[in-house]
Amino acid sequence: MKIILKLKSIYTIIIVYSILIIAVTILSCNNSQLNTTVTSPNEFVKVDFFISDKGEPTYVVNYKNEKVIDTSKMSFDLKASSPLSENFKIINVKASTTDETWDMIWGEDAQVRNYYNALKVELVETSKLKRRLNIVFKVYDDGIGFRYEFPKQEHLNDVVIIDENTEFNLTGDHKVWWIPGDWDIYEYLYNTTKFSEIDALKHYEPETHLGQTYIPENAVNTPVTMKTSSGLYLSFHEADLTNYAGMTLAVDTQNLKMKSELVGNSENIKVKRQTPFNTPWRTIQIADRAGSLIESKLIVNLNDPSIIDNMLYFKPMKYSGIWWDMHIGTGSWDYSGKYHGANTKYAKEMIDFSSEHNIDGMLVEGWNTGWEKWWDKKNKKVHFNFVTPYPDYDLEEVVRYGKSKGVELVMHHETSADIIRYEKQLDTAFALMKNLGIHAVKTGYVGSILPEGEYHHGQYMVNHYQKVLEKGLETQVAINAHEPIKATGKRRTYPVAIAREGVRGQEYNAWAKDGGNPPEHLTIVPFTRMLGGPIDYTPGIFNTSLKPSRPENQINTTLAHQLALYVVLYSPVQMVPDLIEHYKGHPAMQFIKDVGVDWNTSKVLNAEIGEFITVARQEKSTKNWFLGAITDENKRTIKIKLDFLDEGKTYIARLYKDTSESHYLDNPEVFEIEENNVNKSTILELNLAQGGGCAISLIPKN
């Protein structure tokens, strides 16, 4: 060490420092005892990898000397071949450090730091075939990602995976927020239980959703989030889901373990690949505070850099639409219905409204032929046509009129999950959008998949969604996918993947028989589903009672809560979904007109999962700040420090807030507007009603 301290070469000092922070050691007694360790840059997160006495790849995760994941095995079951599970030895270890900053083309933050220590462990079987498998760990200050690499090799070329057996051996009976591991749909309310109480089969609800549903065992979908008895937050997910099956997590409630359970097909095949290939990253986010889970960029960082430099043809936007009409019964999708919503006259009215209220896009659903019996996919005479409008809808005129008013049309493609027919029309459908200068499409996949035997979250559909992204890149069309595969951070590589559904959304409030989404729903979603990526939830309903159209239903939030969702729920495309008549002349419309959609900085100021959350975001173009706070069914008072504001500046704070009379059931639409001068030292006290919220714009004075 004395010699090192005397070295004058800056280059040498950097090398020594890098070796110290990587903290990788290899301790060897014999092959069965080989052990490797890699820590995060701040040394809080530590991963120990080793080979068991049977030659099984195994790992352990610690955080600040607390064991987070106990001894967990890693293996694969292959079709027509022996498992990749035992008799391995380590033949090489490679360590590295990466510290880079990259710009988000659009996103929650203008820039993202990607800082981690990596460890690549190369394994080979000691048995006759000597098959090889590499495992790569990336360890961040806020968690880890690891994936498997299948190198090109003589005795492993065509790979058919029937099970991936990645274990997550927990160290306690944690509190868990979870939904069933359905192979087709994520549109469930979240359950809050102890891990030992997870019963996905009990909560699995066949025939209660628009999509075919299937779950073969007690399993949960990811992201699945937990809180330990020591107050540590964990979330399990995956990143860069490419040409592979989506992962659910099978639950062993007695032994407090989870194991990867890939979505297969009717032939029990999970993945078909040829070497060389990589699996998606298996991820574990770790945080001392709930808000840090949301602020983490681990999932996007584990994806490759963007393959394009910019998206000048698309900008983040608010959009209106002919959509809510159908859900509350004032309009219909099909031309033969009582009132066909997608007509030229109504579309122009929507464009005029949008132009007046700083809304840059307008969606039209039900515009194209095929809606009369769209669910009857087996009837070859009935299917969607993605270039032919109904007679009362002049597509070219709507596009022209919209552009004259500064409003872009958002195209709609409901495929009814008939993938075969949709892929046959991809070229012509996207060529039409390119020719008309339409730069965004909302796709939908309601129902069971055709070809039969496939599921929404299997490898077949993962590859289909990839085809659509690539077609979007080719034709300069951004994709907002509904009934999608899970979000896994691919928006970094493919920025055309602007948003997706994959959640029990606003429409359930209009037609769900169980009373719609409870107030706690959106205090859970940011810490579960949204850790994967942006969500198209469609906030901003002002007529929360849904009268007179749906008097038996209602939205279980106050109006102030609905406004706050524009900040709490991140998306580069935020819908303004209610009927025009409920917005016109409404004073709360000013917040929707003002609020941004593309951000310079985002901060979670306080939160407890399932109870409340407060988020502040600074708009990229104006540097204005916006704040949203929501609560569950309990009223509460929260104090908010505005210490994120610029030093020496005074801001006009306009608060859209609940009153003492507000209540999500009894009096949801009453609110008040308060305006104050504030600065960096101001502390706001917010009184949130039951199911309530508060939305705040913070505009620099002068």
XYZ file of C-alpha atoms in Angstrom:
702
model
C 0.000 0.000 0.000
C 2.907 2.384 0.674
C 4.098 1.813 -2.865
C 0.631 2.615 -4.230
C 0.420 5.841 -2.251
C 3.710 7.018 -3.687
C 2.596 6.543 -7.275
C 2.255 9.828 -9.144
C 0.540 8.588 -12.276
C -3.113 9.705 -12.360
C -3.833 6.810 -14.676
C -2.491 4.310 -12.149
C -4.456 5.882 -9.285
C -7.675 5.597 -11.317
C -7.010 1.907 -11.944
C -6.370 1.245 -8.254
C -9.500 3.173 -7.239
C -11.609 1.225 -9.741
C -10.337 -2.072 -8.370
C -11.246 -0.978 -4.839
C -14.805 0.080 -5.643
C -15.538 -3.016 -7.747
C -14.671 -5.105 -4.717
C -14.597 -8.357 -6.624
C -12.837 -11.271 -4.931
C -12.338 -14.805 -6.008
C -11.735 -17.267 -3.181
C -10.847 -20.747 -4.355
C -10.277 -23.988 -2.506
C -11.607 -26.237 -5.249
C -14.148 -25.911 -8.056
C -17.114 -26.569 -5.762
C -16.023 -23.739 -3.451
C -15.400 -21.010 -6.016
C -16.982 -17.775 -4.819
C -17.324 -14.336 -6.386
C -18.602 -11.099 -4.900
C -19.568 -7.780 -6.486
C -20.791 -4.669 -4.687
C -22.600 -1.508 -5.758
C -20.620 1.727 -6.188
C -21.675 2.904 -2.700
C -21.001 -0.621 -1.351
C -24.505 -0.916 0.173
C -25.641 -3.689 -2.202
C -23.597 -6.872 -2.335
C -24.087 -9.975 -4.463
C -22.317 -13.220 -3.655
C -22.252 -15.816 -6.428
C -21.000 -19.330 -5.861
C -21.205 -22.914 -7.071
C -22.796 -25.395 -4.667
C -21.375 -28.808 -3.829
C -23.553 -30.219 -6.624
C -22.227 -27.673 -9.099
C -25.379 -25.512 -8.997
C -25.135 -21.784 -9.817
C -26.273 -19.930 -6.695
C -26.476 -16.331 -5.475
C -27.141 -14.300 -2.314
C -27.978 -10.566 -2.035
C -27.236 -8.294 0.947
C -28.106 -4.646 1.543
C -26.266 -2.735 4.283
C -25.339 -6.046 5.912
C -28.987 -7.185 5.891
C -29.595 -10.351 3.866
C -32.249 -9.568 1.269
C -32.139 -12.738 -0.848
C -30.930 -15.937 0.778
C -29.242 -18.805 -1.076
C -31.083 -19.056 -4.413
C -30.432 -21.423 -7.309
C -30.397 -20.728 -11.031
C -31.182 -23.354 -13.678
C -33.089 -24.276 -16.844
C -35.167 -27.246 -17.953
C -34.815 -27.924 -21.673
C -36.918 -29.987 -24.061
C -35.202 -33.132 -25.378
C -32.073 -32.386 -23.389
C -30.836 -32.727 -19.826
C -31.366 -29.703 -17.528
C -28.823 -26.922 -17.215
C -28.698 -27.140 -13.439
C -25.742 -29.042 -11.935
C -22.114 -30.039 -12.519
C -20.956 -26.522 -13.380
C -17.599 -24.978 -12.660
C -16.366 -21.413 -13.063
C -13.848 -21.003 -15.857
C -13.569 -17.219 -15.971
C -14.698 -14.063 -14.194
C -14.737 -10.560 -15.669
C -15.354 -7.400 -13.629
C -16.000 -3.870 -14.861
C -17.424 -0.487 -13.880
C -19.631 1.794 -15.958
C -20.469 5.407 -15.130
C -22.266 7.323 -17.874
C -25.019 9.891 -18.244
C -27.526 9.770 -21.076
C -30.291 12.087 -22.248
C -33.902 10.957 -22.286
C -35.596 11.916 -25.553
C -38.719 12.196 -23.399
C -39.230 11.090 -19.830
C -39.489 11.824 -16.130
C -36.013 13.389 -16.063
C -33.937 15.118 -18.712
C -30.833 13.072 -17.878
C -30.167 9.666 -16.348
C -27.019 8.463 -14.651
C -26.118 4.841 -15.369
C -23.574 3.844 -12.701
C -22.919 0.240 -11.751
C -20.337 -2.453 -11.113
C -20.621 -5.566 -13.254
C -19.518 -9.154 -12.885
C -19.627 -11.739 -15.659
C -19.226 -15.350 -14.548
C -18.464 -17.907 -17.262
C -19.531 -21.473 -16.465
C -19.004 -24.855 -18.105
C -20.395 -28.280 -17.285
C -17.941 -30.853 -16.003
C -20.044 -33.567 -17.656
C -19.507 -34.913 -21.154
C -21.393 -32.252 -23.139
C -19.474 -29.399 -21.497
C -22.276 -26.963 -22.202
C -21.534 -23.351 -21.352
C -23.617 -20.706 -19.614
C -22.665 -17.189 -18.565
C -24.342 -15.166 -15.826
C -23.931 -11.378 -15.808
C -24.661 -9.212 -12.758
C -25.017 -5.422 -12.790
C -25.104 -3.993 -9.274
C -26.419 -0.469 -8.714
C -26.834 1.593 -5.579
C -30.583 0.944 -5.840
C -30.643 -2.724 -6.777
C -29.409 -5.395 -9.121
C -30.046 -6.913 -12.511
C -28.773 -10.254 -13.739
C -29.272 -12.245 -16.889
C -28.138 -15.426 -18.558
C -26.015 -15.604 -21.698
C -26.124 -18.702 -23.903
C -22.910 -18.625 -25.968
C -22.623 -20.222 -29.404
C -21.417 -23.790 -28.785
C -21.227 -27.242 -30.313
C -23.622 -29.090 -28.009
C -26.198 -26.361 -27.495
C -27.538 -24.780 -30.673
C -31.338 -25.059 -30.841
C -32.636 -24.275 -27.366
C -36.214 -25.031 -26.289
C -36.809 -23.855 -22.724
C -39.702 -25.492 -20.895
C -38.816 -23.902 -17.546
C -36.491 -21.220 -16.255
C -35.837 -21.845 -12.567
C -34.495 -18.596 -11.169
C -35.126 -18.559 -7.432
C -35.714 -15.608 -5.131
C -35.420 -16.974 -1.594
C -36.835 -14.314 0.731
C -35.628 -13.723 4.269
C -38.968 -12.952 5.895
C -42.738 -13.001 5.561
C -42.864 -9.578 3.911
C -45.850 -7.352 3.249
C -46.634 -7.702 -0.471
C -48.632 -5.772 -3.071
C -49.521 -8.242 -5.821
C -51.830 -9.303 -8.636
C -52.319 -12.863 -9.969
C -49.781 -14.187 -12.467
C -52.311 -14.200 -15.303
C -50.841 -15.143 -18.676
C -53.120 -12.773 -20.572
C -53.977 -9.672 -18.596
C -52.783 -7.377 -15.799
C -56.149 -5.684 -15.201
C -56.601 -6.615 -11.547
C -56.913 -4.700 -8.318
C -53.831 -5.133 -6.151
C -53.994 -7.320 -3.060
C -52.105 -6.349 0.102
C -51.138 -9.392 2.185
C -48.254 -11.095 3.868
C -46.204 -13.209 1.486
C -47.411 -16.375 3.219
C -51.006 -15.323 2.483
C -50.676 -14.978 -1.292
C -53.374 -17.038 -3.005
C -53.441 -16.042 -6.635
C -55.798 -18.830 -7.643
C -58.396 -17.544 -5.186
C -58.179 -14.022 -6.603
C -57.948 -15.154 -10.221
C -61.173 -14.097 -11.924
C -61.862 -15.892 -15.222
C -64.438 -14.334 -17.549
C -64.468 -11.051 -15.603
C -62.196 -9.298 -18.095
C -62.314 -8.559 -21.795
C -59.240 -10.725 -22.377
C -58.866 -14.473 -22.208
C -57.324 -15.315 -18.855
C -55.242 -18.244 -17.685
C -53.119 -18.954 -14.630
C -51.719 -22.453 -14.047
C -50.477 -22.114 -10.456
C -50.128 -19.827 -7.447
C -48.061 -17.085 -9.076
C -47.873 -13.294 -9.236
C -47.159 -10.892 -12.045
C -44.299 -8.419 -11.909
C -43.455 -5.817 -10.810
C -44.316 -7.256 -7.398
C -43.373 -5.009 -4.490
C -42.697 -5.813 -0.832
C -41.878 -4.160 2.483
C -39.766 -5.988 5.053
C -40.227 -5.850 8.829
C -37.146 -3.606 9.001
C -38.782 -1.070 6.650
C -36.862 -1.973 3.503
C -38.686 -1.851 0.155
C -38.087 -4.492 -2.524
C -39.531 -4.839 -6.009
C -39.018 -7.767 -8.398
C -39.373 -7.377 -12.146
C -37.500 -7.841 -15.420
C -35.833 -5.549 -17.943
C -35.321 -5.715 -21.711
C -37.926 -8.363 -22.518
C -36.876 -9.266 -26.070
C -37.578 -12.483 -28.031
C -38.353 -14.331 -24.810
C -41.404 -15.189 -22.731
C -42.721 -12.826 -20.072
C -41.957 -13.899 -16.508
C -44.420 -14.496 -13.703
C -43.190 -15.565 -10.260
C -44.453 -18.817 -8.801
C -44.987 -18.504 -5.049
C -43.995 -20.994 -2.342
C -45.816 -19.527 0.637
C -44.508 -22.103 3.140
C -40.828 -21.679 2.354
C -41.075 -17.962 1.472
C -39.642 -18.465 -2.005
C -40.434 -17.297 -5.517
C -39.339 -18.952 -8.754
C -39.509 -17.648 -12.300
C -42.454 -19.140 -14.179
C -42.340 -18.179 -17.839
C -45.517 -17.742 -19.863
C -45.803 -20.651 -22.270
C -48.225 -21.865 -24.908
C -50.530 -24.851 -25.316
C -47.526 -27.051 -26.187
C -45.824 -26.133 -22.872
C -43.011 -24.402 -24.711
C -41.761 -21.248 -23.058
C -38.901 -20.102 -25.291
C -37.412 -21.194 -28.613
C -34.048 -19.673 -29.483
C -30.779 -20.455 -31.175
C -27.454 -19.716 -29.532
C -26.027 -17.208 -29.021
C -28.708 -15.284 -27.107
C -29.372 -13.487 -23.829
C -32.356 -13.680 -21.510
C -34.038 -10.551 -20.135
C -32.585 -9.101 -16.937
C -34.070 -10.346 -13.665
C -34.271 -7.296 -11.430
C -34.493 -6.516 -7.729
C -34.968 -2.882 -6.729
C -33.958 -2.056 -3.143
C -34.844 1.164 -1.311
C -34.972 2.641 2.192
C -37.981 4.792 1.247
C -40.954 4.014 -0.954
C -40.424 7.034 -3.208
C -36.937 5.867 -4.158
C -38.472 2.919 -6.022
C -40.189 5.373 -8.373
C -37.159 7.667 -8.718
C -34.937 4.704 -9.625
C -33.878 4.334 -13.254
C -32.600 0.776 -12.858
C -35.126 -0.716 -15.308
C -34.408 1.683 -18.190
C -30.665 1.579 -17.501
C -30.643 -2.185 -18.047
C -31.827 -1.640 -21.623
C -29.591 -0.763 -24.555
C -29.145 2.892 -25.599
C -31.623 4.411 -28.023
C -31.236 3.318 -31.613
C -32.333 6.786 -32.763
C -30.990 10.228 -31.877
C -34.308 12.074 -31.748
C -38.055 11.904 -32.386
C -38.694 15.265 -33.972
C -41.941 13.940 -35.435
C -43.433 13.263 -31.991
C -43.653 15.375 -28.864
C -45.159 14.460 -25.483
C -48.720 15.723 -25.359
C -52.133 15.781 -23.795
C -54.841 14.321 -26.002
C -58.627 14.340 -26.036
C -60.735 11.730 -27.722
C -63.870 9.985 -28.811
C -63.501 7.212 -26.233
C -65.228 7.853 -22.897
C -68.543 8.142 -24.769
C -68.464 4.436 -25.537
C -67.694 3.419 -21.964
C -70.534 5.419 -20.425
C -73.025 4.594 -23.184
C -73.433 7.965 -24.915
C -71.761 6.627 -28.053
C -70.939 3.368 -29.801
C -67.909 1.996 -31.598
C -69.799 0.364 -34.445
C -71.585 2.174 -37.256
C -74.821 0.237 -36.742
C -75.042 1.303 -33.097
C -77.517 3.787 -31.597
C -75.056 6.660 -31.904
C -71.801 6.156 -33.777
C -69.224 8.312 -31.991
C -66.574 8.403 -34.694
C -68.229 10.841 -37.064
C -66.631 13.808 -38.782
C -68.785 16.448 -37.090
C -68.024 15.251 -33.561
C -64.321 14.831 -34.381
C -64.147 18.471 -35.485
C -65.880 19.617 -32.298
C -63.295 17.688 -30.309
C -60.501 19.297 -32.335
C -61.882 22.786 -31.680
C -62.060 22.090 -27.946
C -58.528 20.701 -27.920
C -57.116 23.653 -29.807
C -58.599 26.049 -27.246
C -57.166 24.203 -24.224
C -53.526 23.431 -25.055
C -54.333 19.832 -26.000
C -52.168 18.742 -28.916
C -53.737 15.402 -29.847
C -57.136 13.821 -30.458
C -57.931 10.095 -30.477
C -60.833 8.595 -32.432
C -61.976 5.045 -31.657
C -64.496 3.187 -33.802
C -63.505 4.965 -37.029
C -62.793 1.879 -39.141
C -64.965 -0.914 -40.480
C -65.291 -4.188 -38.596
C -66.705 -3.195 -35.210
C -70.120 -4.813 -35.675
C -68.902 -8.270 -34.648
C -65.300 -7.586 -33.751
C -65.283 -10.277 -31.025
C -66.180 -13.000 -33.562
C -62.645 -13.587 -34.810
C -63.375 -17.065 -36.172
C -65.876 -15.607 -38.645
C -63.612 -14.941 -41.607
C -66.128 -12.516 -43.111
C -65.909 -10.193 -40.103
C -62.671 -8.479 -39.205
C -61.142 -5.046 -38.832
C -59.892 -3.112 -41.795
C -57.253 -0.569 -40.766
C -57.453 1.660 -43.839
C -61.210 1.855 -44.494
C -63.310 4.382 -42.514
C -67.033 4.134 -41.869
C -69.177 6.266 -44.231
C -69.792 9.020 -41.653
C -66.093 9.546 -40.911
C -63.901 11.440 -43.378
C -60.434 10.478 -42.179
C -58.507 12.767 -44.508
C -60.715 15.751 -43.678
C -60.342 15.171 -39.923
C -56.552 15.023 -40.298
C -56.543 18.186 -42.427
C -58.807 20.080 -40.050
C -56.790 18.997 -37.038
C -53.540 20.221 -38.540
C -55.135 23.564 -39.370
C -55.908 23.896 -35.647
C -52.570 22.558 -34.394
C -54.075 19.246 -33.225
C -52.588 15.909 -34.307
C -54.828 12.889 -34.868
C -54.021 9.827 -32.761
C -54.858 6.732 -34.801
C -56.572 3.699 -33.240
C -55.997 0.042 -34.116
C -58.105 -2.455 -32.170
C -56.901 -5.851 -33.358
C -59.203 -7.979 -31.146
C -56.003 -10.007 -30.621
C -56.232 -11.468 -34.120
C -52.509 -11.236 -34.678
C -52.531 -13.125 -37.951
C -54.824 -10.610 -39.660
C -53.205 -7.576 -38.068
C -49.724 -8.532 -39.208
C -51.031 -8.994 -42.745
C -52.220 -5.374 -42.628
C -49.272 -3.804 -40.796
C -47.619 -2.476 -43.942
C -50.739 -0.865 -45.376
C -52.021 0.425 -42.016
C -48.757 2.142 -41.119
C -48.242 3.373 -44.684
C -51.605 5.154 -44.437
C -50.513 6.906 -41.232
C -47.198 7.899 -42.778
C -48.920 9.319 -45.866
C -51.360 11.332 -43.740
C -48.696 12.545 -41.319
C -50.203 10.728 -38.329
C -47.433 10.122 -35.785
C -49.118 8.189 -32.952
C -51.345 5.130 -32.707
C -53.157 3.470 -29.830
C -53.178 -0.278 -30.411
C -55.458 -2.756 -28.647
C -55.481 -6.540 -28.198
C -58.760 -7.400 -26.490
C -59.659 -11.094 -26.324
C -57.968 -14.441 -26.814
C -54.985 -14.643 -29.107
C -55.123 -15.937 -32.659
C -53.280 -18.171 -33.422
C -54.945 -20.338 -30.792
C -52.735 -21.737 -28.064
C -50.759 -18.521 -27.576
C -51.126 -16.060 -24.693
C -50.695 -12.296 -24.491
C -47.492 -12.480 -22.449
C -45.718 -15.350 -24.221
C -42.767 -15.247 -26.610
C -45.003 -15.168 -29.690
C -46.647 -11.928 -28.573
C -43.406 -10.414 -27.280
C -42.083 -10.788 -30.818
C -45.277 -9.341 -32.293
C -45.060 -6.200 -30.157
C -41.440 -5.880 -31.276
C -42.537 -5.997 -34.929
C -44.980 -3.172 -34.262
C -42.277 -1.060 -32.596
C -39.970 -1.587 -35.550
C -42.746 -0.695 -37.969
C -43.365 2.435 -35.915
C -39.713 3.415 -36.202
C -39.777 2.829 -39.934
C -42.864 4.992 -40.472
C -42.338 7.554 -37.669
C -45.342 6.428 -35.627
C -45.231 6.243 -31.819
C -46.991 3.292 -30.146
C -49.373 3.430 -27.171
C -50.187 -0.262 -26.608
C -53.220 -1.531 -24.724
C -53.609 -5.146 -23.546
C -49.811 -5.215 -23.852
C -46.903 -7.204 -22.589
C -45.391 -5.668 -19.465
C -43.257 -2.550 -19.651
C -39.589 -3.490 -19.142
C -37.725 -0.300 -20.014
C -37.520 -0.841 -23.775
C -38.600 2.780 -24.179
C -34.910 3.646 -23.783
C -33.914 1.604 -26.846
C -37.133 2.234 -28.766
C -38.473 5.683 -27.790
C -41.476 5.067 -30.060
C -42.790 2.870 -27.214
C -44.380 5.921 -25.604
C -46.872 4.326 -23.228
C -49.018 1.302 -22.579
C -51.963 0.200 -20.526
C -51.360 -3.081 -18.665
C -53.318 -1.982 -15.619
C -56.879 -1.846 -14.347
C -57.658 1.553 -15.826
C -60.214 4.333 -15.621
C -62.762 2.528 -17.793
C -63.394 0.019 -14.995
C -65.010 2.843 -13.063
C -67.608 3.174 -15.826
C -68.613 -0.458 -16.275
C -67.166 -2.695 -13.557
C -69.812 -4.573 -11.568
C -67.683 -4.527 -8.409
C -67.903 -0.765 -7.918
C -64.843 0.266 -9.887
C -61.372 1.063 -8.616
C -61.177 1.898 -4.887
C -59.331 5.061 -3.746
C -56.247 3.083 -2.694
C -55.740 1.690 -6.214
C -53.666 4.593 -7.502
C -51.638 4.818 -4.299
C -50.387 1.295 -5.142
C -50.005 1.403 -8.941
C -47.000 3.843 -8.961
C -45.045 1.369 -6.785
C -45.969 -1.735 -8.758
C -47.060 -1.606 -12.402
C -45.516 1.828 -13.030
C -42.029 0.757 -11.972
C -41.935 -0.894 -15.393
C -42.721 2.271 -17.318
C -45.295 4.908 -18.360
C -48.995 4.195 -18.017
C -51.991 5.282 -20.082
C -54.563 5.499 -17.281
C -56.713 8.371 -18.669
C -57.069 10.626 -15.598
C -59.104 13.813 -15.414
C -62.782 12.809 -15.265
C -64.733 15.795 -13.906
C -68.181 14.178 -13.869
C -67.116 11.674 -11.220
C -70.724 10.748 -10.399
C -71.176 9.540 -14.005
C -74.743 10.857 -13.974
C -77.003 10.559 -15.874
C -75.293 7.931 -18.030
C -74.079 5.485 -15.374
C -75.934 6.336 -12.145
C -75.204 2.870 -10.748
C -71.448 3.495 -11.028
C -69.116 6.299 -10.036
C -65.442 7.195 -9.854
C -64.116 6.689 -6.334
C -62.046 9.881 -6.088
C -62.624 13.559 -5.608
C -62.160 15.936 -8.516
C -58.949 17.295 -6.923
C -57.626 13.709 -6.849
C -58.344 13.398 -10.589
C -56.332 16.559 -11.286
C -53.416 15.387 -9.143
C -53.136 12.210 -11.234
C -51.673 14.228 -14.119
C -48.557 14.607 -11.974
C -48.630 11.421 -9.882
C -49.045 9.069 -12.870
C -46.259 9.585 -15.389
C -46.923 9.314 -19.107
C -45.674 11.287 -22.117
C -49.264 11.074 -23.407
C -51.954 12.105 -20.933
C -55.577 11.884 -21.964
C -58.239 14.468 -21.215
C -61.002 11.867 -21.445
C -64.297 13.297 -20.197
C -67.070 14.658 -22.406
C -66.509 18.205 -23.663
C -69.613 19.441 -21.864
C -68.079 18.635 -18.473
C -64.931 20.666 -19.187
C -66.270 23.775 -20.897
C -66.269 26.761 -18.536
C -64.998 24.664 -15.604
C -62.388 26.531 -13.504
C -60.432 23.312 -12.850
C -59.770 23.062 -16.589
C -57.017 25.653 -16.103
C -54.819 23.079 -14.363
C -55.161 20.605 -17.227
C -54.373 23.399 -19.656
C -51.241 24.365 -17.691
C -49.814 21.018 -16.563
C -46.807 19.633 -18.409
C -46.180 16.183 -19.858
C -42.418 16.236 -20.497
C -40.216 16.717 -17.477
C -36.814 18.041 -16.523
C -36.836 16.611 -12.985
C -39.195 14.394 -10.988
C -39.247 13.911 -7.207
C -41.377 11.799 -4.871
C -41.728 14.059 -1.833
C -43.458 11.578 0.467
C -45.293 8.299 0.137
C -46.475 5.135 1.788
C -47.631 2.379 -0.532
C -51.385 1.926 -0.483
C -51.934 5.073 1.591
C -50.691 8.288 -0.033
C -48.165 9.737 -2.451
C -46.951 13.255 -3.338
C -44.967 13.886 -6.533
C -43.389 17.099 -7.863
C -42.185 17.507 -11.446
C -40.486 20.373 -13.269
C -41.559 20.886 -16.855
C -38.682 20.672 -19.327
C -39.657 23.543 -21.631
C -40.899 26.141 -19.120
C -39.159 25.134 -15.862
C -42.570 25.459 -14.159
C -43.209 23.028 -11.317
C -46.342 20.946 -10.788
C -47.265 18.930 -7.733
C -49.822 16.181 -7.186
C -50.848 14.519 -3.925
C -53.449 11.778 -3.498
C -54.682 9.643 -0.616
C -56.628 6.424 -0.171
C -60.052 6.213 1.503
C -58.645 7.922 4.608
C -58.462 11.688 4.923
C -55.096 12.998 6.026
C -53.018 16.144 6.475
C -49.563 16.230 4.943
C -46.860 18.881 5.083
C -44.838 19.576 1.956
C -41.514 21.406 1.876
C -40.966 23.379 -1.300
C -37.185 23.247 -0.914
C -36.847 21.912 -4.477
C -37.701 25.377 -5.868
C -34.969 27.703 -7.163
C -33.161 29.862 -4.649
C -34.191 33.513 -4.621
C -37.330 33.047 -6.754
C -40.937 33.723 -5.828
C -43.577 31.444 -7.333
C -47.330 31.802 -7.698
C -48.787 28.630 -6.241
C -52.293 27.810 -7.425
C -53.807 24.998 -5.365
C -56.761 22.951 -6.632
C -57.815 21.240 -3.441
C -60.517 19.434 -1.524
C -62.765 21.382 0.814
C -63.911 20.362 4.282
C -67.067 19.058 2.581
C -65.294 16.894 -0.024
C -65.741 13.124 0.047
C -65.122 10.619 -2.752
C -68.564 9.042 -2.310
C -70.836 11.738 -0.909
C -69.457 14.949 -2.393
C -66.708 14.175 -4.922
C -66.929 17.167 -7.261
C -66.663 20.017 -4.769
C -63.245 21.721 -4.663
C -61.677 25.120 -4.231
C -58.839 27.099 -5.765
C -56.367 28.958 -3.561
C -53.517 31.174 -4.761
C -50.412 32.138 -2.753
C -46.903 33.448 -3.204
C -44.352 30.821 -2.171
C -40.611 30.249 -2.251
C -37.978 27.669 -1.410
C -38.525 28.004 2.355
C -42.331 27.602 2.217
C -43.980 24.614 3.883
C -47.487 23.815 2.643
C -50.071 22.020 4.743
C -52.430 20.004 2.544
C -55.719 18.634 3.857
C -56.743 15.686 1.704
C -60.319 14.437 1.923
C -61.271 10.765 1.906
C -60.319 9.573 -1.571
C -59.052 13.088 -2.182
C -56.053 14.952 -3.434
C -54.465 18.254 -4.314
C -53.001 19.557 -7.576
C -50.660 22.554 -7.542
C -49.086 24.651 -10.269
C -45.961 26.579 -9.252
C -45.211 29.302 -11.786
C -42.258 31.705 -11.307
C -43.525 35.222 -10.610
C -42.606 37.747 -13.299
